[in-house]
CSV table of C-alpha atoms in Angstrom, one decimal:
chain,number,residue,atom,x,y,z
A,275,UNK,CA,0.0,0.0,0.1
A,276,UNK,CA,1.4,3.4,-1.1
A,277,UNK,CA,0.5,6.8,0.3
A,278,UNK,CA,0.5,8.2,-3.2
A,279,UNK,CA,0.3,6.8,-6.8
A,280,UNK,CA,1.2,9.2,-9.5
A,281,UNK,CA,0.3,8.3,-13.1
A,282,UNK,CA,2.5,10.1,-15.6
A,283,UNK,CA,6.4,10.4,-15.2
A,284,UNK,CA,6.8,13.7,-17.1
A,285,UNK,CA,7.7,17.1,-15.9
A,286,UNK,CA,4.8,17.6,-13.4
A,287,UNK,CA,4.7,14.0,-12.3
A,288,UNK,CA,8.3,13.7,-11.4
A,289,UNK,CA,8.3,17.0,-9.7
A,290,UNK,CA,5.2,16.0,-7.6
A,291,UNK,CA,6.7,12.7,-6.7
A,292,UNK,CA,10.0,14.1,-5.6
A,293,UNK,CA,8.3,16.8,-3.3
A,294,UNK,CA,5.9,14.2,-1.8
A,295,UNK,CA,8.6,11.6,-1.3
A,296,UNK,CA,11.0,14.0,0.3
A,297,UNK,CA,8.4,14.8,2.8
A,298,UNK,CA,8.2,11.2,3.9
A,299,UNK,CA,5.4,9.8,1.8
A,300,UNK,CA,5.6,6.4,0.1
A,301,UNK,CA,5.3,7.2,-3.6
A,302,UNK,CA,4.9,5.1,-6.7
A,303,UNK,CA,5.5,6.8,-10.1
A,304,UNK,CA,3.8,5.0,-13.1
A,305,UNK,CA,4.2,5.6,-16.8
A,306,UNK,CA,3.3,3.6,-19.9
A,307,UNK,CA,6.3,4.8,-21.9
A,308,UNK,CA,9.5,2.8,-22.2
A,309,UNK,CA,11.7,6.0,-22.3
A,310,UNK,CA,11.5,8.6,-19.5
A,311,UNK,CA,10.3,12.2,-20.2
A,312,UNK,CA,10.4,12.3,-24.0
A,313,UNK,CA,8.7,15.7,-24.1
A,314,UNK,CA,11.4,17.2,-21.9
A,315,UNK,CA,14.0,15.6,-24.1
A,316,UNK,CA,12.9,17.0,-27.3
A,317,UNK,CA,11.9,20.4,-26.1
A,318,UNK,CA,13.9,23.6,-26.9
A,319,UNK,CA,15.7,21.9,-29.7
A,320,UNK,CA,17.0,19.4,-27.3
A,321,UNK,CA,18.1,22.0,-24.7
A,322,UNK,CA,14.8,22.3,-22.9
A,323,UNK,CA,13.3,25.8,-22.5
A,324,UNK,CA,12.6,24.9,-18.9
A,325,UNK,CA,11.0,28.2,-17.7
A,326,UNK,CA,10.6,31.9,-18.4
A,327,UNK,CA,12.0,34.6,-16.2
A,328,UNK,CA,9.0,36.8,-16.6
A,329,UNK,CA,6.3,34.2,-15.8
A,330,UNK,CA,3.2,35.5,-14.4
A,331,UNK,CA,-0.6,34.6,-14.4
A,332,UNK,CA,-1.1,36.8,-17.4
A,333,UNK,CA,0.9,34.4,-19.5
A,334,UNK,CA,-1.7,31.6,-19.2
A,335,UNK,CA,-5.1,30.9,-20.8
A,336,UNK,CA,-7.9,29.1,-18.9
A,337,UNK,CA,-11.7,29.3,-18.6
A,338,UNK,CA,-10.9,30.1,-14.9
A,339,UNK,CA,-8.0,32.6,-15.3
A,340,UNK,CA,-7.2,33.1,-11.7
A,341,UNK,CA,-6.8,29.5,-10.8
A,342,UNK,CA,-3.1,29.4,-11.7
A,343,UNK,CA,-2.1,32.3,-9.4
A,344,UNK,CA,-1.6,30.3,-6.2
A,345,UNK,CA,0.6,27.6,-7.5
A,346,UNK,CA,2.7,30.1,-9.6
A,347,UNK,CA,3.3,32.3,-6.5
A,348,UNK,CA,4.2,29.2,-4.5
A,349,UNK,CA,6.9,28.1,-6.8
A,350,UNK,CA,8.6,30.7,-9.1
A,351,UNK,CA,11.2,30.5,-11.8
A,352,UNK,CA,13.8,31.5,-9.1
A,353,UNK,CA,12.8,28.5,-7.1
A,354,UNK,CA,13.5,26.2,-10.1
A,355,UNK,CA,16.8,28.0,-10.7
A,356,UNK,CA,17.7,27.2,-7.2
A,357,UNK,CA,17.1,23.5,-7.8
A,358,UNK,CA,19.4,23.7,-11.0
A,359,UNK,CA,22.2,25.2,-9.0
A,360,UNK,CA,22.0,22.4,-6.4
A,361,UNK,CA,22.5,19.9,-9.3
A,362,UNK,CA,25.1,22.1,-11.1
A,363,UNK,CA,23.0,22.4,-14.2
A,364,UNK,CA,24.2,25.5,-16.1
A,365,UNK,CA,21.7,27.6,-18.2
A,366,UNK,CA,21.4,30.7,-20.3
A,367,UNK,CA,18.7,33.3,-21.2
A,368,UNK,CA,17.6,33.8,-24.8
A,369,UNK,CA,14.8,35.8,-26.4
A,370,UNK,CA,12.3,37.4,-24.0
A,371,UNK,CA,13.1,35.7,-20.8
A,372,UNK,CA,13.3,32.2,-22.2
A,373,UNK,CA,15.8,30.0,-20.1
A,374,UNK,CA,17.6,27.0,-21.6
A,375,UNK,CA,20.1,24.4,-20.6
A,376,UNK,CA,23.6,25.1,-21.7
A,377,UNK,CA,24.0,21.4,-22.4
A,378,UNK,CA,21.3,18.9,-23.2
A,379,UNK,CA,17.8,18.7,-21.9
A,380,UNK,CA,18.9,15.3,-20.6
A,381,UNK,CA,20.4,17.2,-17.6
A,382,UNK,CA,16.8,18.3,-16.5
A,383,UNK,CA,15.6,14.7,-16.8
A,384,UNK,CA,18.5,13.4,-14.8
A,385,UNK,CA,18.0,16.1,-12.2
A,386,UNK,CA,14.4,15.1,-11.7
A,387,UNK,CA,15.2,11.4,-11.6
A,388,UNK,CA,17.9,12.2,-8.9
A,389,UNK,CA,15.3,14.1,-6.9
A,390,UNK,CA,13.0,11.1,-7.1
A,391,UNK,CA,15.7,8.7,-6.1
A,392,UNK,CA,16.5,10.9,-3.0
A,393,UNK,CA,12.8,10.7,-2.2
A,394,UNK,CA,12.9,6.9,-2.5
A,395,UNK,CA,10.1,7.0,-5.2
A,396,UNK,CA,9.4,3.5,-6.6
A,397,UNK,CA,9.0,3.3,-10.4
A,398,UNK,CA,6.6,1.2,-12.5
A,399,UNK,CA,7.8,1.8,-16.1
A,400,UNK,CA,6.7,0.8,-18.6
A,401,UNK,CA,3.4,0.0,-16.9
A,402,UNK,CA,-0.1,0.2,-18.4
A,403,UNK,CA,-2.9,1.2,-16.0
A,404,UNK,CA,-6.0,-0.6,-17.2
A,405,UNK,CA,-8.6,0.3,-14.7
A,406,UNK,CA,-9.0,2.6,-11.6
A,407,UNK,CA,-11.5,2.1,-8.8
A,408,UNK,CA,-12.0,4.0,-5.5
A,409,UNK,CA,-12.9,2.8,-2.0
A,410,UNK,CA,-13.0,4.0,1.5
A,411,UNK,CA,-9.3,3.2,1.8
A,412,UNK,CA,-8.1,4.9,-1.4
A,413,UNK,CA,-7.5,3.7,-4.9
A,414,UNK,CA,-7.0,0.4,-6.6
A,415,UNK,CA,-5.1,0.5,-9.9
A,416,UNK,CA,-5.3,-2.5,-12.1
A,417,UNK,CA,-2.1,-2.7,-14.2
A,418,UNK,CA,-0.4,-5.1,-16.4
A,419,UNK,CA,2.1,-5.5,-13.6
A,420,UNK,CA,-0.5,-6.4,-11.1
A,421,UNK,CA,-2.6,-4.3,-8.6
A,422,UNK,CA,-1.3,-1.1,-7.0
A,423,UNK,CA,-3.1,0.3,-3.9
A,424,UNK,CA,-2.7,3.9,-2.8
A,425,UNK,CA,-4.4,6.2,-0.4
A,426,UNK,CA,-4.2,9.1,-2.9
A,427,UNK,CA,-4.0,9.3,-6.7
A,428,UNK,CA,-2.3,12.0,-8.8
A,429,UNK,CA,-3.0,12.2,-12.6
A,430,UNK,CA,-0.1,13.9,-14.4
A,431,UNK,CA,-0.5,12.3,-17.8
A,432,UNK,CA,-0.3,15.5,-19.8
A,433,UNK,CA,-2.3,16.4,-22.9
A,434,UNK,CA,-2.7,15.1,-26.4
A,435,UNK,CA,0.0,17.0,-28.1
A,436,UNK,CA,2.7,15.0,-29.9
A,437,UNK,CA,0.9,11.6,-30.0
A,438,UNK,CA,3.9,10.1,-31.8
A,439,UNK,CA,5.6,10.4,-28.4
A,440,UNK,CA,2.8,8.5,-26.7
A,441,UNK,CA,0.5,11.4,-25.7
A,442,UNK,CA,-3.1,10.4,-25.1
A,443,UNK,CA,-6.3,11.7,-23.6
A,444,UNK,CA,-6.0,9.3,-20.6
A,445,UNK,CA,-6.1,12.0,-18.0
A,446,UNK,CA,-9.3,13.4,-19.4
A,447,UNK,CA,-10.8,10.0,-19.4
A,448,UNK,CA,-10.0,9.6,-15.6
A,449,UNK,CA,-11.5,12.9,-14.9
A,450,UNK,CA,-14.8,12.0,-16.8
A,451,UNK,CA,-14.9,8.6,-14.9
A,452,UNK,CA,-15.0,10.5,-11.6
A,453,UNK,CA,-17.6,13.1,-12.7
A,454,UNK,CA,-15.3,16.0,-13.4
A,455,UNK,CA,-16.1,18.3,-16.2
A,456,UNK,CA,-13.6,18.8,-19.0
A,457,UNK,CA,-13.0,22.0,-21.0
A,458,UNK,CA,-13.1,21.0,-24.7
A,459,UNK,CA,-9.5,20.2,-25.7
A,460,UNK,CA,-7.8,21.4,-28.8
A,461,UNK,CA,-4.3,21.8,-30.3
A,462,UNK,CA,-2.4,24.9,-29.1
A,463,UNK,CA,0.9,26.4,-29.9
A,464,UNK,CA,0.4,25.0,-33.4
A,465,UNK,CA,0.9,26.1,-37.0
A,466,UNK,CA,-2.2,27.3,-38.8
A,467,UNK,CA,-3.3,26.0,-42.2
A,468,UNK,CA,-5.3,27.5,-45.1
A,469,UNK,CA,-7.4,26.3,-48.0
A,470,UNK,CA,-4.8,25.0,-50.6
A,471,UNK,CA,-6.3,26.9,-53.5
A,472,UNK,CA,-6.4,30.2,-51.6
A,473,UNK,CA,-2.9,29.7,-50.2
A,474,UNK,CA,-1.3,28.7,-53.5
A,475,UNK,CA,0.2,32.1,-54.3
A,476,UNK,CA,1.9,32.2,-50.9
A,477,UNK,CA,3.0,28.5,-50.9
A,478,UNK,CA,6.0,29.7,-53.0
A,479,UNK,CA,7.2,31.8,-50.0
A,480,UNK,CA,7.8,28.8,-47.9
A,481,UNK,CA,10.9,29.5,-45.7
A,482,UNK,CA,10.5,33.3,-45.7
A,483,UNK,CA,10.4,34.8,-42.1
A,484,UNK,CA,10.0,38.2,-40.7
A,485,UNK,CA,8.8,40.0,-37.5
A,486,UNK,CA,5.2,40.9,-37.5
A,487,UNK,CA,2.4,42.1,-35.1
A,488,UNK,CA,-0.8,39.9,-35.2
A,489,UNK,CA,-4.0,39.6,-33.3
A,490,UNK,CA,-7.2,37.7,-33.1
A,491,UNK,CA,-10.4,37.6,-30.9
A,492,UNK,CA,-11.8,40.5,-28.9
A,493,UNK,CA,-12.3,41.5,-25.3
A,494,UNK,CA,-10.9,39.1,-22.7
A,495,UNK,CA,-10.4,36.5,-25.5
A,496,UNK,CA,-8.2,38.8,-27.5
A,497,UNK,CA,-4.5,37.8,-28.2
A,498,UNK,CA,-1.9,40.1,-29.6
A,499,UNK,CA,1.8,39.4,-30.1
A,500,UNK,CA,4.9,40.9,-31.7
A,501,UNK,CA,6.9,37.9,-32.9
A,502,UNK,CA,8.6,36.2,-35.9
A,503,UNK,CA,6.3,34.7,-38.7
A,504,UNK,CA,7.3,31.9,-41.0
A,505,UNK,CA,5.6,31.1,-44.3
A,506,UNK,CA,5.2,27.4,-45.0
A,507,UNK,CA,3.8,25.3,-48.0
A,508,UNK,CA,0.6,24.7,-46.1
A,509,UNK,CA,0.2,28.0,-44.2
A,510,UNK,CA,1.9,30.0,-41.5
A,511,UNK,CA,4.1,29.0,-38.5
A,512,UNK,CA,6.9,30.5,-36.4
A,513,UNK,CA,6.6,31.9,-32.9
A,514,UNK,CA,4.0,34.5,-33.9
A,515,UNK,CA,1.6,31.9,-35.2
A,516,UNK,CA,2.2,29.5,-32.4
A,517,UNK,CA,1.4,32.2,-29.9
A,518,UNK,CA,-1.8,33.3,-31.7
A,519,UNK,CA,-3.1,29.8,-32.3
A,520,UNK,CA,-3.9,29.4,-28.6
A,521,UNK,CA,-6.4,32.3,-29.0
A,522,UNK,CA,-7.7,31.6,-32.5
A,523,UNK,CA,-11.1,30.0,-32.9
A,524,UNK,CA,-12.4,28.3,-36.1
A,525,UNK,CA,-13.9,30.7,-38.5
A,526,UNK,CA,-12.3,33.8,-37.0
A,527,UNK,CA,-9.8,35.9,-38.8
A,528,UNK,CA,-6.3,36.7,-37.7
A,529,UNK,CA,-5.0,40.2,-38.5
A,530,UNK,CA,-1.3,40.6,-39.4
A,531,UNK,CA,0.7,43.8,-39.5
A,532,UNK,CA,3.5,42.9,-41.9
A,533,UNK,CA,5.4,46.3,-41.2
A,534,UNK,CA,5.0,46.4,-37.5
A,535,UNK,CA,6.0,49.7,-35.8
A,536,UNK,CA,6.0,51.8,-38.9
A,537,UNK,CA,3.7,54.2,-40.7
A,538,UNK,CA,4.3,52.8,-44.1
A,539,UNK,CA,1.9,55.1,-46.1
A,540,UNK,CA,3.6,58.2,-44.5
A,541,UNK,CA,7.1,56.8,-45.3
A,542,UNK,CA,6.3,56.1,-48.9
A,543,UNK,CA,4.6,59.3,-49.6
A,544,UNK,CA,7.4,61.3,-47.9
A,545,UNK,CA,10.0,59.4,-50.0
A,546,UNK,CA,8.1,60.0,-53.3
A,547,UNK,CA,9.5,63.3,-54.6
A,548,UNK,CA,12.1,62.5,-57.3
A,549,UNK,CA,12.4,58.9,-56.3
A,550,UNK,CA,13.0,56.9,-59.5
A,551,UNK,CA,13.2,53.5,-57.7
A,552,UNK,CA,10.6,50.9,-58.5
A,553,UNK,CA,8.2,49.9,-55.8
A,554,UNK,CA,9.6,46.5,-56.0
A,555,UNK,CA,13.0,47.8,-55.0
A,556,UNK,CA,11.5,50.0,-52.2
A,557,UNK,CA,9.6,47.1,-50.6
A,558,UNK,CA,12.6,44.7,-50.9
A,559,UNK,CA,14.4,47.2,-48.7
A,560,UNK,CA,11.7,46.5,-46.0
A,561,UNK,CA,11.0,42.8,-46.5
A,562,UNK,CA,12.7,39.6,-47.9
A,563,UNK,CA,12.7,40.0,-51.7
A,564,UNK,CA,10.5,37.1,-52.4
A,565,UNK,CA,7.8,38.4,-50.2
A,566,UNK,CA,7.9,41.9,-51.8
A,567,UNK,CA,7.7,40.5,-55.3
A,568,UNK,CA,4.7,38.2,-54.5
A,569,UNK,CA,2.9,40.9,-52.5
A,570,UNK,CA,3.2,43.5,-55.3
A,571,UNK,CA,2.1,41.0,-57.9
A,572,UNK,CA,-1.0,40.1,-55.9
A,573,UNK,CA,-1.8,43.7,-55.1
A,574,UNK,CA,-1.3,44.7,-58.7
A,575,UNK,CA,-3.7,42.1,-59.9
A,576,UNK,CA,-6.3,43.5,-57.5
A,577,UNK,CA,-5.6,47.1,-58.7
A,578,UNK,CA,-5.3,46.2,-62.3
A,579,UNK,CA,-1.8,47.7,-62.5
A,580,UNK,CA,1.8,46.6,-62.7
A,581,UNK,CA,2.8,47.8,-59.3
A,582,UNK,CA,6.1,46.0,-59.2
A,583,UNK,CA,7.7,48.0,-62.0
A,584,UNK,CA,5.9,51.3,-61.1
A,585,UNK,CA,8.3,54.0,-60.0
A,586,UNK,CA,7.7,55.3,-56.5
A,587,UNK,CA,7.6,58.9,-57.8
A,588,UNK,CA,4.9,58.1,-60.3
A,589,UNK,CA,2.6,56.1,-57.9
A,590,UNK,CA,-0.5,58.1,-56.8
A,591,UNK,CA,-0.8,58.7,-53.0
A,592,UNK,CA,-4.2,56.8,-53.0
A,593,UNK,CA,-2.4,53.7,-54.4
A,594,UNK,CA,0.4,54.0,-51.8
A,595,UNK,CA,-2.2,54.3,-49.0
A,596,UNK,CA,-4.1,51.3,-50.2
A,597,UNK,CA,-0.9,49.3,-50.5
A,598,UNK,CA,0.2,50.3,-47.0
A,599,UNK,CA,-3.3,49.5,-45.5
A,600,UNK,CA,-3.1,46.0,-46.9
A,601,UNK,CA,0.3,45.5,-45.5
A,602,UNK,CA,-0.6,46.8,-42.1
A,603,UNK,CA,-3.8,44.9,-41.9
A,604,UNK,CA,-3.6,41.5,-43.7
A,605,UNK,CA,-6.7,39.7,-42.7
A,606,UNK,CA,-6.8,35.9,-43.1
A,607,UNK,CA,-9.2,33.2,-42.0
A,608,UNK,CA,-7.3,29.9,-41.4
A,609,UNK,CA,-9.1,26.6,-42.4
A,610,UNK,CA,-7.6,24.9,-39.4
A,611,UNK,CA,-4.4,23.9,-37.6
A,612,UNK,CA,-1.7,21.4,-38.2
A,613,UNK,CA,-3.2,19.2,-35.4
A,614,UNK,CA,-1.8,17.5,-32.3
A,615,UNK,CA,1.1,16.0,-34.3
A,616,UNK,CA,2.6,19.5,-34.7
A,617,UNK,CA,1.1,21.1,-31.6
A,618,UNK,CA,3.4,21.8,-28.6
A,619,UNK,CA,0.6,21.6,-26.1
A,620,UNK,CA,-3.1,21.1,-25.6
A,621,UNK,CA,-5.4,23.8,-24.7
A,622,UNK,CA,-8.4,22.9,-22.4
A,623,UNK,CA,-8.5,19.9,-20.1
A,624,UNK,CA,-9.9,19.3,-16.6
A,625,UNK,CA,-12.1,22.2,-15.6
A,626,UNK,CA,-10.2,24.0,-12.9
A,627,UNK,CA,-13.4,25.0,-11.2
A,628,UNK,CA,-13.6,21.4,-10.0
A,629,UNK,CA,-10.2,21.6,-8.4
A,630,UNK,CA,-8.7,23.3,-5.3
A,631,UNK,CA,-6.2,25.9,-6.5
A,632,UNK,CA,-3.8,25.3,-3.6
A,633,UNK,CA,-3.6,21.5,-3.6
A,634,UNK,CA,-5.0,20.5,-7.1
A,635,UNK,CA,-7.4,18.1,-5.4
A,636,UNK,CA,-10.8,17.4,-7.0
A,637,UNK,CA,-13.3,19.1,-4.7
A,638,UNK,CA,-15.9,16.3,-4.9
A,639,UNK,CA,-13.5,13.4,-5.1
A,640,UNK,CA,-11.2,13.2,-2.0
A,641,UNK,CA,-7.7,11.9,-2.7
A,642,UNK,CA,-7.8,12.6,-6.4
A,643,UNK,CA,-5.5,15.2,-7.9
A,644,UNK,CA,-4.8,16.6,-11.4
A,645,UNK,CA,-1.6,18.5,-12.4
A,646,UNK,CA,0.3,19.8,-15.4
A,647,UNK,CA,-1.0,20.0,-18.9
A,648,UNK,CA,-4.0,17.7,-18.1
A,649,UNK,CA,-5.5,20.7,-16.3
A,650,UNK,CA,-7.1,23.6,-18.2
A,651,UNK,CA,-4.1,26.0,-17.9
A,652,UNK,CA,-2.2,26.6,-21.0
A,653,UNK,CA,0.9,28.8,-21.2
A,654,UNK,CA,2.3,31.0,-23.9
A,655,UNK,CA,5.3,29.8,-26.0
A,656,UNK,CA,8.5,30.3,-24.3
A,657,UNK,CA,8.9,28.1,-21.2
A,658,UNK,CA,5.7,29.0,-19.4
A,659,UNK,CA,4.1,25.5,-19.7
A,660,UNK,CA,7.1,23.9,-18.0
A,661,UNK,CA,6.8,26.4,-15.2
A,662,UNK,CA,3.2,25.5,-14.8
A,663,UNK,CA,4.2,21.8,-14.6
A,664,UNK,CA,6.9,22.6,-11.9
A,665,UNK,CA,4.6,24.9,-9.9
A,666,UNK,CA,1.5,22.6,-10.1
A,667,UNK,CA,3.5,19.6,-9.2
A,668,UNK,CA,5.1,21.2,-6.2
A,669,UNK,CA,1.7,22.6,-5.0
A,670,UNK,CA,0.2,19.2,-5.1
A,671,UNK,CA,3.4,17.5,-3.7
A,672,UNK,CA,3.3,19.8,-0.7
A,673,UNK,CA,-0.4,19.3,-0.2
A,674,UNK,CA,-0.2,15.5,-0.3
């Protein structure tokens, strides 16, 4: 009989097991995978973007946006950096507060494994949990390695993103089994796709990248970011699109400013007098050449003129304003996303209104806890989702 059984040996599960075990509880950590923590291993290009120095509640999406506050305040990026120092894991900061390992993400996995070993956590891996039942004394897990009994049960099985690494909706099934509501899951931090026929003119731009401002939604559901955009054969990707994808809803447009921070109409009109450069050359000074060529060709077709070869000095102000307006407000309606295979995380999950924010325990099911990505708390791109894993795992581990 264990004090705690934790299903899911990823970031949140190992952190929770280590904290609970180091407080004297008998913990068993169960996972169906043959290899430990594959999502940690591949993250950040193999260097694991393990947190973000600027983490705050505003970097997370949830139907219940205040839920994450308690856990995030209880275990901060500075706390995780303290753990890295104890294990002599070196790191560096990159773009916008993103923190990465100097070496391999394997160092994070080994650190968590070592913390679990110190806590005398018992491992069952690979181990399939086939059924779960609850009694007055706790939980019985029927597995392919025999029965496991525990007073308390923690579900840390993550979301459905990257199914090729073994991701499933197992945690959501357990939540439903015990009567908890689930916020509809969908891929997040994922490329957006477009109708092939409509996208055909832009498919040739695959590989072109530039910094843009983009937005979607309205009111509390509005998302807006300044990030890099990447054209692909099927649609748009890059950090800008991954960020906005968490806010995008099917049927809604995204609005992209391809010349963020500039007043392009004013610049072009001011530069007009005596300027014998072609518009194609002028725009190529602002953008990658392929994008300038393609944009002017498409804009010219709409205007019924050959804008690419038109000299700036000869272009009417009205035409320049229209050109600039389209560049600053490119409205697109995606047909969908690239799906869970390309998504970094899942949005949605166990409805947090059914959970206690300090302990992660289900309010109506004593002894049952949900942590990490299984819960309806989704972070921005840039290390925030790992910080939620650490923070929710620690909050639960302490409460156990």
